[in-house]
Structure formats: structure tokens, C-alpha cells
């Protein structure tokens, strides 16, 4: 759809995995993307690769930012607006996982999981809210089926993703008064580098990052009158 061309999206954790797959899909629609990562070198390497593969005139820009730090998020927003003029779409994707029993989990692992997976999307929304008000934009969080299905050894991860799902649904009711749309996508198994995995043929049965990218594009193309606010997605055939 032509209306997506020349828009701008900010993607946290866009250097690999789901975030990178979303960035590719948006670039192919003519949307400029700003990808953030904890190190500028990693983000720049990913942006260079994205730019080498796009032919639609849209550009990828790299920004160093830590979603756990509100000031860092505000600086990322300022750089994105300085480069592209506005922010129309935000995908809060950055996340990590520490797994183990409550006896095994350290206080630091708990804190890092909650701060990255839950506080991160809150800081990202706070930092981008003024821009989204201006553009009547779209804010999408990447939660997980772990945000509704608990499992042994998942206390920290489950808590963070249950929180993301609840946060997105509640905040959606707040921001829709400004014409902002808000959704959460809750994937099951995805072929990414998450938790030290190296994707290869063994992961062919899983959801692929480009599948999530296509889902984001479909949401952005949805008629503005309709809002799929919570989407569960899983592999068609489990391993």
C-alpha cells in the first residue's frame, strides 16, 4: 500500500532474529527503519546488511540504545526524528531470557529479565508517545505465548511476558484516545538466536522471523477502524 511508503519505524532489538526480520519486511514496504542495539557496532553492521538488500529507496539507520534506560530511549527517538522527521510505527521487540528454578535464578538475572522485557516496552512507549500522538501511529510489542502459558523454570521469563501482554492491553485503552493503535504479538517457537540457539535446518518447523515481519506489515495495512489487539501465533506443526 502506497500510504506506508516514506513512513518511519523504530524497532528495539532490531539487529537480529525477530527484530531483524521485521526490519526487512518494513523496508520492503518502503518504510524507513531505525534499529537499536546495545552496541553501536552491532547495530551498524545489521543496518549495513539491511541497506544492501533493499531496493525500494527506504533506509535503515543504526542507533545504540539500551531499553532498560529511559534517557537512552529518549536519545534514540531524538536521533530517529532528526534523521527522518517523525516516527510512525514502533515495535518493542528487545528481549532476553534467563531460565531456571527460583532457587537457581540470581537476583541479577531476575532484574535483567524484568527490566529488559517489561520495563523496556514501557520506557519505549513513554519515549515515543509524543511522536505517535502527532502521527496517530502504531505501537506493537513482541510478547510470547509464555505471556499466557506458564512453565517450569520460567518464573522470570513468564513474569516478564505476562507483564508485557497485560501492559500492552491496558496501555492500548489509554492511547487509543489519541488515535494510536496498539497490539501485542505472542509467538511460540521462532527460529532465532534466542538463548544461544544457532538457527539451521533443525529449526525449519518453527515460525521464521520473516513470518513475524509479514504479520507486522499486515497489522499496519489493516483498515484503521479495526484493531487486532492481541495475536497468538504458533508453528502449524509442532516438533
Coordinates of N, CA and C in Angstrom, one line a residue:
X1 N 0.8 -1.2 0.0 CA 0.0 0.0 0.0 C 0.9 1.2 0.0
X2 N 0.6 2.2 -0.9 CA 1.4 3.4 -1.0 C 1.5 4.2 0.2
X3 N 0.5 4.2 1.1 CA 0.4 5.0 2.3 C 1.5 4.6 3.3
X4 N 2.1 3.4 3.2 CA 3.2 3.1 4.1 C 4.6 3.6 3.6
X5 N 4.7 4.0 2.4 CA 6.0 4.4 1.9 C 6.4 5.8 2.5
X6 N 7.7 5.8 2.8 CA 8.3 7.0 3.5 C 7.9 7.2 4.9
X7 N 7.2 6.3 5.5 CA 6.9 6.3 6.9 C 8.2 5.9 7.6
X8 N 8.2 6.0 9.0 CA 9.4 5.6 9.7 C 9.0 4.7 10.9
X9 N 9.8 3.7 11.1 CA 9.5 2.7 12.2 C 10.8 2.7 13.1
X10 N 10.6 2.6 14.4 CA 11.6 2.4 15.3 C 11.5 1.0 15.9
X11 N 12.5 0.2 15.8 CA 12.5 -1.2 16.2 C 13.6 -1.4 17.3
X12 N 13.2 -1.7 18.5 CA 14.2 -2.0 19.5 C 14.7 -3.5 19.3
X13 N 15.9 -3.7 19.6 CA 16.5 -5.0 19.4 C 16.4 -5.5 17.9
X14 N 16.7 -4.6 17.0 CA 16.5 -4.9 15.6 C 17.7 -5.5 14.9
X15 N 18.7 -5.9 15.6 CA 19.9 -6.3 15.0 C 19.9 -7.8 14.5
X16 N 19.0 -8.6 15.1 CA 18.9 -10.0 14.7 C 17.6 -10.5 15.0
X17 N 17.4 -11.8 14.6 CA 16.1 -12.5 15.0 C 14.9 -11.8 14.5
X18 N 13.9 -11.8 15.4 CA 12.6 -11.3 15.1 C 12.7 -9.8 14.7
X19 N 13.4 -9.0 15.4 CA 13.6 -7.6 15.1 C 14.1 -7.4 13.7
X20 N 15.1 -8.1 13.4 CA 15.7 -8.0 12.0 C 14.8 -8.4 11.0
X21 N 14.0 -9.5 11.2 CA 13.0 -9.9 10.2 C 11.9 -8.9 10.0
X22 N 11.5 -8.2 11.1 CA 10.5 -7.1 11.0 C 11.1 -6.0 10.2
X23 N 12.4 -5.6 10.5 CA 13.0 -4.5 9.7 C 13.1 -4.8 8.2
X24 N 13.4 -6.0 7.8 CA 13.5 -6.4 6.4 C 12.1 -6.2 5.8
X25 N 11.1 -6.7 6.5 CA 9.7 -6.6 5.9 C 9.2 -5.2 5.7
X26 N 9.6 -4.3 6.7 CA 9.1 -2.9 6.6 C 9.9 -2.2 5.5
X27 N 11.2 -2.5 5.4 CA 12.0 -1.8 4.3 C 11.4 -2.2 3.0
X28 N 11.0 -3.4 2.8 CA 10.4 -3.9 1.6 C 9.1 -3.2 1.2
X29 N 8.5 -2.6 2.2 CA 7.3 -1.8 2.0 C 7.5 -0.3 1.8
X30 N 8.8 0.0 1.8 CA 9.2 1.4 1.6 C 9.2 2.2 2.9
X31 N 9.3 1.6 4.0 CA 9.3 2.2 5.3 C 10.7 2.3 5.8
X32 N 11.2 3.5 6.2 CA 12.5 3.7 6.8 C 12.5 3.1 8.2
X33 N 13.6 2.4 8.6 CA 13.6 1.8 9.9 C 14.8 2.3 10.7
X34 N 14.6 2.5 12.0 CA 15.7 2.8 12.9 C 15.8 1.6 13.8
X35 N 16.9 0.9 13.8 CA 17.1 -0.3 14.6 C 18.0 0.0 15.8
X36 N 17.7 -0.4 17.0 CA 18.5 -0.1 18.1 C 19.1 -1.4 18.6
X37 N 20.3 -1.3 19.2 CA 21.0 -2.4 19.8 C 21.9 -1.8 21.0
X38 N 22.3 -2.7 21.8 CA 23.1 -2.3 23.0 C 24.5 -1.7 22.6
X39 N 25.0 -2.2 21.4 CA 26.3 -1.7 21.0 C 26.1 -1.1 19.6
X40 N 26.7 0.0 19.3 CA 26.6 0.7 18.0 C 27.2 -0.2 16.9
X41 N 28.3 -0.8 17.2 CA 28.9 -1.7 16.2 C 28.0 -2.7 15.6
X42 N 27.3 -3.4 16.5 CA 26.4 -4.5 16.1 C 25.2 -3.9 15.4
X43 N 24.7 -2.8 15.8 CA 23.5 -2.1 15.1 C 23.9 -1.7 13.7
X44 N 25.1 -1.1 13.6 CA 25.6 -0.6 12.3 C 25.8 -1.7 11.3
X45 N 26.3 -2.8 11.8 CA 26.6 -4.0 11.0 C 25.2 -4.5 10.4
X46 N 24.2 -4.6 11.3 CA 22.9 -5.0 10.8 C 22.3 -4.0 9.9
X47 N 22.4 -2.7 10.1 CA 21.8 -1.7 9.2 C 22.5 -1.7 7.9
X48 N 23.8 -2.0 7.9 CA 24.5 -2.1 6.6 C 24.0 -3.2 5.8
X49 N 23.8 -4.4 6.4 CA 23.3 -5.5 5.7 C 21.9 -5.3 5.2
X50 N 21.0 -4.6 6.0 CA 19.7 -4.3 5.6 C 19.7 -3.4 4.4
X51 N 20.5 -2.4 4.4 CA 20.6 -1.4 3.3 C 21.1 -2.0 2.0
X52 N 21.9 -3.0 2.2 CA 22.4 -3.7 1.0 C 21.4 -4.6 0.3
X53 N 20.4 -4.9 1.0 CA 19.4 -5.8 0.5 C 18.1 -5.2 0.1
X54 N 17.9 -3.9 0.3 CA 16.7 -3.2 0.0 C 16.8 -2.5 -1.3
X55 N 15.7 -2.5 -2.1 CA 15.7 -1.8 -3.4 C 14.6 -0.8 -3.6
X56 N 13.9 -0.5 -2.5 CA 12.7 0.3 -2.6 C 13.0 1.8 -2.1
X57 N 14.2 2.1 -1.9 CA 14.5 3.5 -1.6 C 14.5 3.8 -0.1
X58 N 13.9 2.9 0.7 CA 13.9 3.1 2.2 C 15.2 2.8 2.8
X59 N 15.5 3.4 3.9 CA 16.8 3.3 4.5 C 16.7 2.8 6.0
X60 N 17.8 2.0 6.4 CA 17.9 1.6 7.7 C 19.0 2.4 8.4
X61 N 18.7 2.8 9.7 CA 19.6 3.6 10.5 C 19.9 2.9 11.8
X62 N 21.1 2.9 12.2 CA 21.5 2.2 13.4 C 21.7 3.2 14.6
X63 N 21.2 2.8 15.7 CA 21.3 3.7 16.9 C 21.6 2.8 18.1
X64 N 22.6 3.2 18.9 CA 22.9 2.5 20.1 C 21.9 2.9 21.2
X65 N 21.3 2.0 21.8 CA 20.3 2.3 22.9 C 20.0 1.1 23.7
X66 N 19.8 1.3 25.0 CA 19.5 0.2 26.0 C 18.1 0.5 26.5
X67 N 17.2 -0.5 26.2 CA 15.8 -0.3 26.5 C 15.6 -0.2 28.0
X68 N 16.5 -0.6 28.8 CA 16.4 -0.5 30.3 C 16.6 0.9 30.8
X69 N 17.1 1.8 29.9 CA 17.5 3.1 30.3 C 16.6 4.1 29.6
X70 N 15.8 4.9 30.3 CA 14.8 5.8 29.7 C 15.5 6.9 28.9
X71 N 16.6 7.4 29.5 CA 17.3 8.5 28.8 C 17.9 8.0 27.5
X72 N 18.3 6.8 27.5 CA 18.8 6.1 26.3 C 17.8 6.0 25.2
X73 N 16.6 5.7 25.6 CA 15.4 5.6 24.7 C 15.1 7.0 24.2
X74 N 15.1 8.0 25.0 CA 14.8 9.3 24.5 C 15.8 9.8 23.5
X75 N 17.0 9.5 23.7 CA 18.1 9.9 22.8 C 17.9 9.2 21.4
X76 N 17.5 7.9 21.5 CA 17.2 7.2 20.2 C 16.1 7.8 19.4
X77 N 15.1 8.2 20.1 CA 13.9 8.8 19.5 C 14.4 10.2 18.8
X78 N 15.2 10.9 19.6 CA 15.7 12.2 19.0 C 16.5 12.0 17.7
X79 N 17.3 11.0 17.7 CA 18.1 10.7 16.6 C 17.3 10.3 15.4
X80 N 16.2 9.5 15.7 CA 15.4 9.0 14.6 C 14.6 10.2 14.0
X81 N 14.1 11.0 14.8 CA 13.3 12.2 14.3 C 14.2 13.2 13.6
X82 N 15.5 13.3 14.1 CA 16.4 14.2 13.4 C 16.7 13.7 12.0
X83 N 16.8 12.4 11.8 CA 17.1 11.8 10.5 C 16.0 11.7 9.6
X84 N 14.8 11.3 10.1 CA 13.7 11.0 9.2 C 12.4 11.9 9.4
X85 N 12.5 12.8 10.5 CA 11.4 13.8 10.6 C 10.3 13.4 11.5
X86 N 10.0 12.1 11.7 CA 8.9 11.7 12.5 C 9.1 10.2 12.8
X87 N 8.2 9.7 13.7 CA 8.1 8.2 14.0 C 6.7 7.8 13.9
X88 N 6.4 6.9 13.0 CA 5.0 6.5 12.7 C 4.7 5.2 13.4
X89 N 5.7 4.3 13.4 CA 5.5 3.0 14.0 C 6.6 2.6 15.0
X90 N 6.2 1.9 16.0 CA 7.2 1.5 17.0 C 7.0 0.0 17.2
X91 N 8.1 -0.8 17.2 CA 8.0 -2.2 17.5 C 8.9 -2.5 18.7
X92 N 8.4 -2.7 19.9 CA 9.1 -3.0 21.1 C 9.5 -4.5 21.1
X93 N 10.6 -4.8 20.6 CA 11.0 -6.2 20.4 C 12.1 -6.7 21.3
X94 N 12.9 -5.8 21.8 CA 14.1 -6.2 22.5 C 13.7 -7.1 23.7
X95 N 14.4 -8.2 23.8 CA 14.1 -9.2 24.9 C 15.2 -10.2 25.1
X96 N 15.1 -10.8 26.3 CA 16.1 -11.9 26.6 C 15.4 -12.8 27.6
X97 N 16.1 -13.9 27.9 CA 15.5 -14.9 28.8 C 16.6 -15.6 29.7
X98 N 16.3 -15.6 31.0 CA 17.0 -16.4 31.9 C 16.1 -17.5 32.5
X99 N 16.5 -18.7 32.5 CA 15.6 -19.8 32.9 C 16.2 -20.6 34.0
X100 N 15.4 -21.2 34.8 CA 15.8 -22.0 35.9 C 14.8 -21.9 37.1
X101 N 15.0 -22.7 38.0 CA 14.1 -22.7 39.2 C 14.3 -21.4 40.0
X102 N 13.4 -21.0 40.8 CA 13.5 -19.8 41.6 C 14.7 -20.0 42.6
X103 N 15.1 -21.2 42.9 CA 16.3 -21.4 43.7 C 17.5 -21.1 42.9
X104 N 17.5 -21.4 41.6 CA 18.7 -21.2 40.8 C 18.9 -19.8 40.3
X105 N 17.8 -19.1 40.0 CA 17.8 -17.8 39.4 C 18.5 -16.8 40.4
X106 N 19.4 -16.0 39.9 CA 20.0 -15.0 40.7 C 19.1 -13.7 40.7
X107 N 19.4 -12.9 41.7 CA 18.6 -11.6 41.7 C 18.9 -10.8 40.5
X108 N 20.2 -10.8 40.0 CA 20.6 -10.1 38.8 C 19.9 -10.6 37.6
X109 N 19.8 -11.9 37.4 CA 19.1 -12.5 36.3 C 17.6 -12.1 36.3
X110 N 17.0 -12.1 37.4 CA 15.6 -11.7 37.6 C 15.4 -10.2 37.1
X111 N 16.3 -9.4 37.7 CA 16.2 -8.0 37.4 C 16.4 -7.6 35.9
X112 N 17.4 -8.3 35.3 CA 17.7 -8.0 33.9 C 16.6 -8.5 33.0
X113 N 15.9 -9.6 33.4 CA 14.8 -10.1 32.6 C 13.6 -9.1 32.7
X114 N 13.3 -8.7 33.9 CA 12.1 -7.8 34.0 C 12.4 -6.4 33.4
X115 N 13.6 -5.9 33.7 CA 13.9 -4.6 33.1 C 14.0 -4.5 31.6
X116 N 14.5 -5.6 31.0 CA 14.6 -5.6 29.5 C 13.2 -5.9 28.9
X117 N 12.5 -7.0 29.4 CA 11.3 -7.5 28.7 C 10.1 -6.7 29.1
X118 N 10.0 -6.1 30.2 CA 8.8 -5.4 30.7 C 9.0 -3.9 30.8
X119 N 10.0 -3.5 31.6 CA 10.2 -2.1 31.7 C 10.7 -1.5 30.4
X120 N 11.4 -2.2 29.6 CA 11.8 -1.7 28.3 C 10.6 -1.3 27.4
X121 N 9.6 -2.1 27.2 CA 8.5 -1.6 26.4 C 7.8 -0.4 27.0
X122 N 7.7 -0.3 28.3 CA 7.2 0.9 29.0 C 8.0 2.2 28.6
X123 N 9.3 2.1 28.8 CA 10.2 3.2 28.5 C 10.1 3.6 27.0
X124 N 10.0 2.6 26.2 CA 9.9 2.8 24.7 C 8.7 3.6 24.4
X125 N 7.6 3.2 25.0 CA 6.3 3.9 24.7 C 6.3 5.3 25.3
X126 N 6.8 5.5 26.5 CA 6.9 6.8 27.1 C 7.8 7.7 26.2
X127 N 8.9 7.2 25.7 CA 9.8 8.0 24.9 C 9.3 8.3 23.5
X128 N 8.4 7.5 23.0 CA 7.9 7.7 21.6 C 6.4 8.3 21.6
X129 N 5.8 8.4 22.7 CA 4.4 8.8 22.8 C 4.1 10.1 22.1
X130 N 4.9 11.1 22.3 CA 4.6 12.4 21.7 C 4.6 12.3 20.2
X131 N 5.6 11.5 19.6 CA 5.7 11.3 18.2 C 4.5 10.6 17.7
X132 N 4.1 9.5 18.4 CA 2.9 8.7 18.0 C 1.6 9.5 18.0
X133 N 1.5 10.4 19.0 CA 0.4 11.3 19.0 C 0.3 12.1 17.7
X134 N 1.4 12.7 17.3 CA 1.5 13.5 16.1 C 1.1 12.7 14.9
X135 N 1.6 11.5 14.8 CA 1.4 10.7 13.6 C 0.2 9.8 13.6
X136 N -0.5 9.7 14.8 CA -1.6 8.8 15.0 C -1.0 7.4 14.6
X137 N 0.1 7.0 15.3 CA 0.9 5.9 14.8 C 0.4 4.6 15.4
X138 N 1.3 3.6 15.3 CA 1.0 2.2 15.8 C 2.2 1.8 16.6
X139 N 1.9 1.2 17.8 CA 2.9 0.7 18.7 C 2.6 -0.8 18.9
X140 N 3.6 -1.6 18.6 CA 3.5 -3.1 18.7 C 4.5 -3.7 19.6
X141 N 4.1 -4.5 20.6 CA 5.0 -5.2 21.4 C 5.1 -6.6 21.0
X142 N 6.3 -7.2 21.1 CA 6.5 -8.6 20.9 C 6.6 -9.3 22.2
X143 N 5.4 -10.0 22.6 CA 5.4 -10.7 23.8 C 5.7 -12.2 23.5
X144 N 4.9 -13.1 23.9 CA 5.2 -14.5 23.7 C 4.1 -15.4 24.2
X145 N 3.9 -16.6 23.7 CA 3.0 -17.5 24.3 C 3.3 -17.8 25.7
X146 N 4.5 -17.5 26.1 CA 4.9 -17.6 27.5 C 4.3 -16.5 28.3
X147 N 3.6 -15.5 27.7 CA 2.8 -14.5 28.3 C 1.4 -14.9 28.7
X148 N 1.1 -16.1 28.4 CA -0.2 -16.7 28.9 C -0.1 -18.1 29.3
X149 N 1.0 -18.8 29.0 CA 1.2 -20.2 29.4 C 2.5 -20.3 30.2
X150 N 2.3 -20.6 31.5 CA 3.5 -20.7 32.4 C 4.1 -22.1 32.2
X151 N 5.4 -22.2 32.6 CA 6.1 -23.5 32.5 C 7.2 -23.5 33.6
X152 N 7.6 -24.7 34.0 CA 8.6 -24.9 35.0 C 9.9 -24.3 34.6
X153 N 10.6 -23.6 35.5 CA 11.8 -22.9 35.2 C 11.7 -21.6 34.5
X154 N 10.4 -21.2 34.3 CA 10.2 -19.9 33.6 C 9.7 -18.8 34.4
X155 N 9.9 -18.8 35.7 CA 9.3 -17.8 36.5 C 9.6 -16.3 36.1
X156 N 10.9 -16.1 35.8 CA 11.3 -14.7 35.4 C 10.8 -14.4 34.0
X157 N 11.0 -15.3 33.1 CA 10.5 -15.1 31.7 C 9.0 -15.0 31.7
X158 N 8.3 -15.9 32.3 CA 6.8 -15.9 32.4 C 6.3 -14.5 33.0
X159 N 6.9 -14.1 34.1 CA 6.5 -12.9 34.7 C 6.7 -11.7 33.8
X160 N 7.8 -11.7 33.1 CA 8.0 -10.5 32.2 C 7.1 -10.5 31.0
X161 N 6.8 -11.7 30.4 CA 5.9 -11.7 29.3 C 4.4 -11.7 29.6
X162 N 4.0 -12.2 30.8 CA 2.7 -12.0 31.2 C 2.5 -10.5 31.4
X163 N 3.6 -9.8 32.0 CA 3.5 -8.4 32.2 C 3.4 -7.6 30.9
X164 N 4.2 -8.0 29.9 CA 4.1 -7.3 28.6 C 2.7 -7.4 28.0
X165 N 2.1 -8.6 28.0 CA 0.8 -8.8 27.5 C -0.2 -7.9 28.2
X166 N -0.1 -7.9 29.5 CA -1.1 -7.0 30.3 C -0.8 -5.6 30.1
X167 N 0.5 -5.2 30.1 CA 0.8 -3.8 29.8 C 0.3 -3.3 28.5
X168 N 0.5 -4.0 27.5 CA 0.1 -3.6 26.1 C -1.4 -3.5 26.0
X169 N -2.2 -4.4 26.6 CA -3.6 -4.4 26.6 C -4.2 -3.2 27.3
X170 N -3.6 -2.9 28.5 CA -4.1 -1.8 29.3 C -3.7 -0.4 28.7
X171 N -2.4 -0.3 28.2 CA -2.0 0.9 27.6 C -2.7 1.2 26.3
X172 N -3.1 0.1 25.6 CA -3.9 0.3 24.4 C -5.2 1.1 24.7
X173 N -5.8 0.9 25.8 CA -7.0 1.6 26.2 C -6.7 3.0 26.5
X174 N -5.5 3.3 27.0 CA -5.1 4.7 27.3 C -4.8 5.5 26.0
X175 N -4.1 4.9 25.1 CA -3.5 5.7 24.0 C -4.5 5.7 22.8
X176 N -5.5 4.9 22.7 CA -6.4 5.0 21.6 C -7.2 6.2 21.6
X177 N -7.3 6.9 22.7 CA -7.9 8.3 22.8 C -7.2 9.3 21.9
X178 N -5.9 9.0 21.6 CA -5.1 9.9 20.7 C -5.1 9.4 19.3
X179 N -5.8 8.3 19.0 CA -5.8 7.8 17.6 C -4.6 6.8 17.4
X180 N -4.0 6.4 18.5 CA -2.8 5.5 18.4 C -3.3 4.1 18.5
X181 N -2.9 3.2 17.6 CA -3.2 1.8 17.7 C -2.1 1.0 18.4
X182 N -2.5 0.0 19.2 CA -1.5 -0.7 20.0 C -1.9 -2.2 19.9
X183 N -0.9 -3.1 19.6 CA -1.1 -4.5 19.6 C 0.0 -5.2 20.2
X184 N -0.2 -6.5 20.7 CA 0.9 -7.3 21.1 C 0.8 -8.6 20.3
X185 N 2.0 -9.1 19.8 CA 2.1 -10.3 19.1 C 2.8 -11.3 20.0
X186 N 2.2 -12.5 20.1 CA 2.6 -13.5 21.1 C 3.1 -14.8 20.4
X187 N 4.3 -14.8 19.9 CA 4.8 -16.0 19.1 C 5.1 -17.2 20.1
X188 N 5.0 -18.4 19.5 CA 5.5 -19.6 20.1 C 7.0 -19.7 19.7
X189 N 7.4 -20.9 19.3 CA 8.8 -21.2 18.9 C 9.1 -20.5 17.6
X190 N 10.2 -19.6 17.7 CA 10.6 -18.9 16.5 C 12.1 -19.3 16.3
X191 N 12.5 -19.4 15.0 CA 13.9 -19.7 14.7 C 14.8 -18.5 14.8
X192 N 15.4 -18.3 15.9 CA 16.2 -17.1 16.2 C 17.4 -17.6 17.0
X193 N 18.3 -16.6 17.3 CA 19.4 -16.8 18.2 C 19.1 -16.8 19.6
X194 N 17.8 -16.8 20.0 CA 17.4 -16.6 21.4 C 18.0 -17.7 22.2
X195 N 18.5 -17.3 23.4 CA 19.0 -18.3 24.4 C 20.2 -19.1 23.8
X196 N 21.0 -18.5 22.9 CA 22.2 -19.2 22.5 C 21.9 -20.1 21.3
X197 N 20.7 -20.2 20.8 CA 20.5 -21.1 19.6 C 21.1 -20.5 18.3
X198 N 21.6 -21.4 17.5 CA 22.0 -21.0 16.2 C 21.1 -21.6 15.1
X199 N 20.3 -20.8 14.5 CA 19.3 -21.4 13.5 C 19.9 -22.2 12.4
X200 N 19.3 -23.3 12.1 CA 19.7 -24.1 11.0 C 18.6 -25.0 10.6
X201 N 18.8 -26.1 9.8 CA 17.7 -26.9 9.3 C 16.9 -27.5 10.4
X202 N 17.4 -27.7 11.6 CA 16.7 -28.3 12.7 C 15.5 -27.4 13.2
X203 N 15.6 -26.1 12.8 CA 14.6 -25.1 13.2 C 13.5 -24.9 12.1
X204 N 13.5 -25.7 11.0 CA 12.7 -25.4 9.9 C 11.2 -25.5 10.3
X205 N 10.9 -26.3 11.3 CA 9.5 -26.4 11.7 C 9.0 -25.2 12.5
X206 N 9.9 -24.4 12.9 CA 9.5 -23.2 13.7 C 9.0 -22.0 12.9
X207 N 8.3 -21.1 13.5 CA 8.0 -19.8 12.9 C 9.3 -19.2 12.5
X208 N 9.4 -18.5 11.4 CA 10.6 -17.8 10.9 C 10.4 -16.3 11.2
X209 N 11.5 -15.6 11.4 CA 11.5 -14.2 11.6 C 10.7 -13.4 10.5
X210 N 10.8 -13.8 9.3 CA 10.1 -13.1 8.2 C 8.6 -13.3 8.3
X211 N 8.2 -14.4 9.0 CA 6.7 -14.6 9.2 C 6.2 -13.5 10.2
X212 N 7.0 -13.2 11.2 CA 6.5 -12.2 12.1 C 6.6 -10.8 11.4
X213 N 7.6 -10.7 10.6 CA 7.7 -9.4 9.8 C 6.4 -9.2 8.9
X214 N 6.0 -10.3 8.3 CA 4.8 -10.2 7.4 C 3.6 -9.9 8.3
X215 N 3.5 -10.4 9.5 CA 2.4 -10.1 10.4 C 2.4 -8.7 10.8
X216 N 3.5 -8.1 11.0 CA 3.6 -6.7 11.4 C 3.1 -5.8 10.2
X217 N 3.5 -6.2 9.0 CA 3.1 -5.5 7.8 C 1.6 -5.6 7.7
X218 N 1.0 -6.7 7.9 CA -0.4 -6.9 7.8 C -1.2 -6.1 8.8
X219 N -0.6 -6.0 10.0 CA -1.2 -5.1 11.0 C -1.2 -3.6 10.5
X220 N -0.1 -3.2 10.0 CA 0.0 -1.8 9.6 C -1.0 -1.5 8.4
X221 N -1.3 -2.5 7.6 CA -2.2 -2.4 6.5 C -3.6 -2.5 6.8
X222 N -3.9 -3.0 8.1 CA -5.3 -3.2 8.5 C -6.1 -1.9 8.4
X223 N -7.3 -2.0 8.0 CA -8.2 -0.8 8.0 C -8.1 -0.1 9.4
X224 N -7.9 1.2 9.4 CA -7.8 1.9 10.7 C -8.9 1.7 11.7
X225 N -10.1 1.3 11.2 CA -11.2 1.2 12.1 C -11.1 -0.1 12.9
X226 N -10.2 -1.0 12.5 CA -10.1 -2.4 13.1 C -8.8 -2.6 13.8
X227 N -8.8 -3.1 15.0 CA -7.6 -3.3 15.8 C -7.5 -4.7 16.3
X228 N -6.7 -5.5 15.8 CA -6.4 -6.8 16.4 C -5.4 -6.6 17.5
X229 N -5.9 -6.5 18.7 CA -5.1 -6.0 19.8 C -4.2 -7.1 20.5
X230 N -4.5 -8.3 20.3 CA -3.7 -9.4 20.8 C -3.7 -10.6 19.9
X231 N -2.5 -11.0 19.4 CA -2.4 -12.1 18.4 C -1.5 -13.2 18.9
X232 N -2.0 -14.4 19.0 CA -1.2 -15.5 19.3 C -0.9 -16.2 18.0
X233 N 0.4 -16.6 17.9 CA 0.9 -17.3 16.7 C 1.8 -18.4 17.1
X234 N 1.7 -19.6 16.5 CA 2.5 -20.8 16.8 C 2.8 -21.6 15.6
X235 N 3.8 -22.4 15.6 CA 4.1 -23.3 14.5 C 2.9 -24.1 14.1
X236 N 2.6 -24.3 12.8 CA 1.5 -25.1 12.4 C 1.6 -26.6 12.9
X237 N 2.8 -27.1 12.8 CA 3.1 -28.5 13.2 C 4.2 -28.5 14.2
X238 N 3.9 -28.9 15.5 CA 5.0 -28.9 16.5 C 6.0 -29.9 16.2
X239 N 7.2 -29.8 16.7 CA 8.3 -30.7 16.5 C 7.9 -32.1 17.0

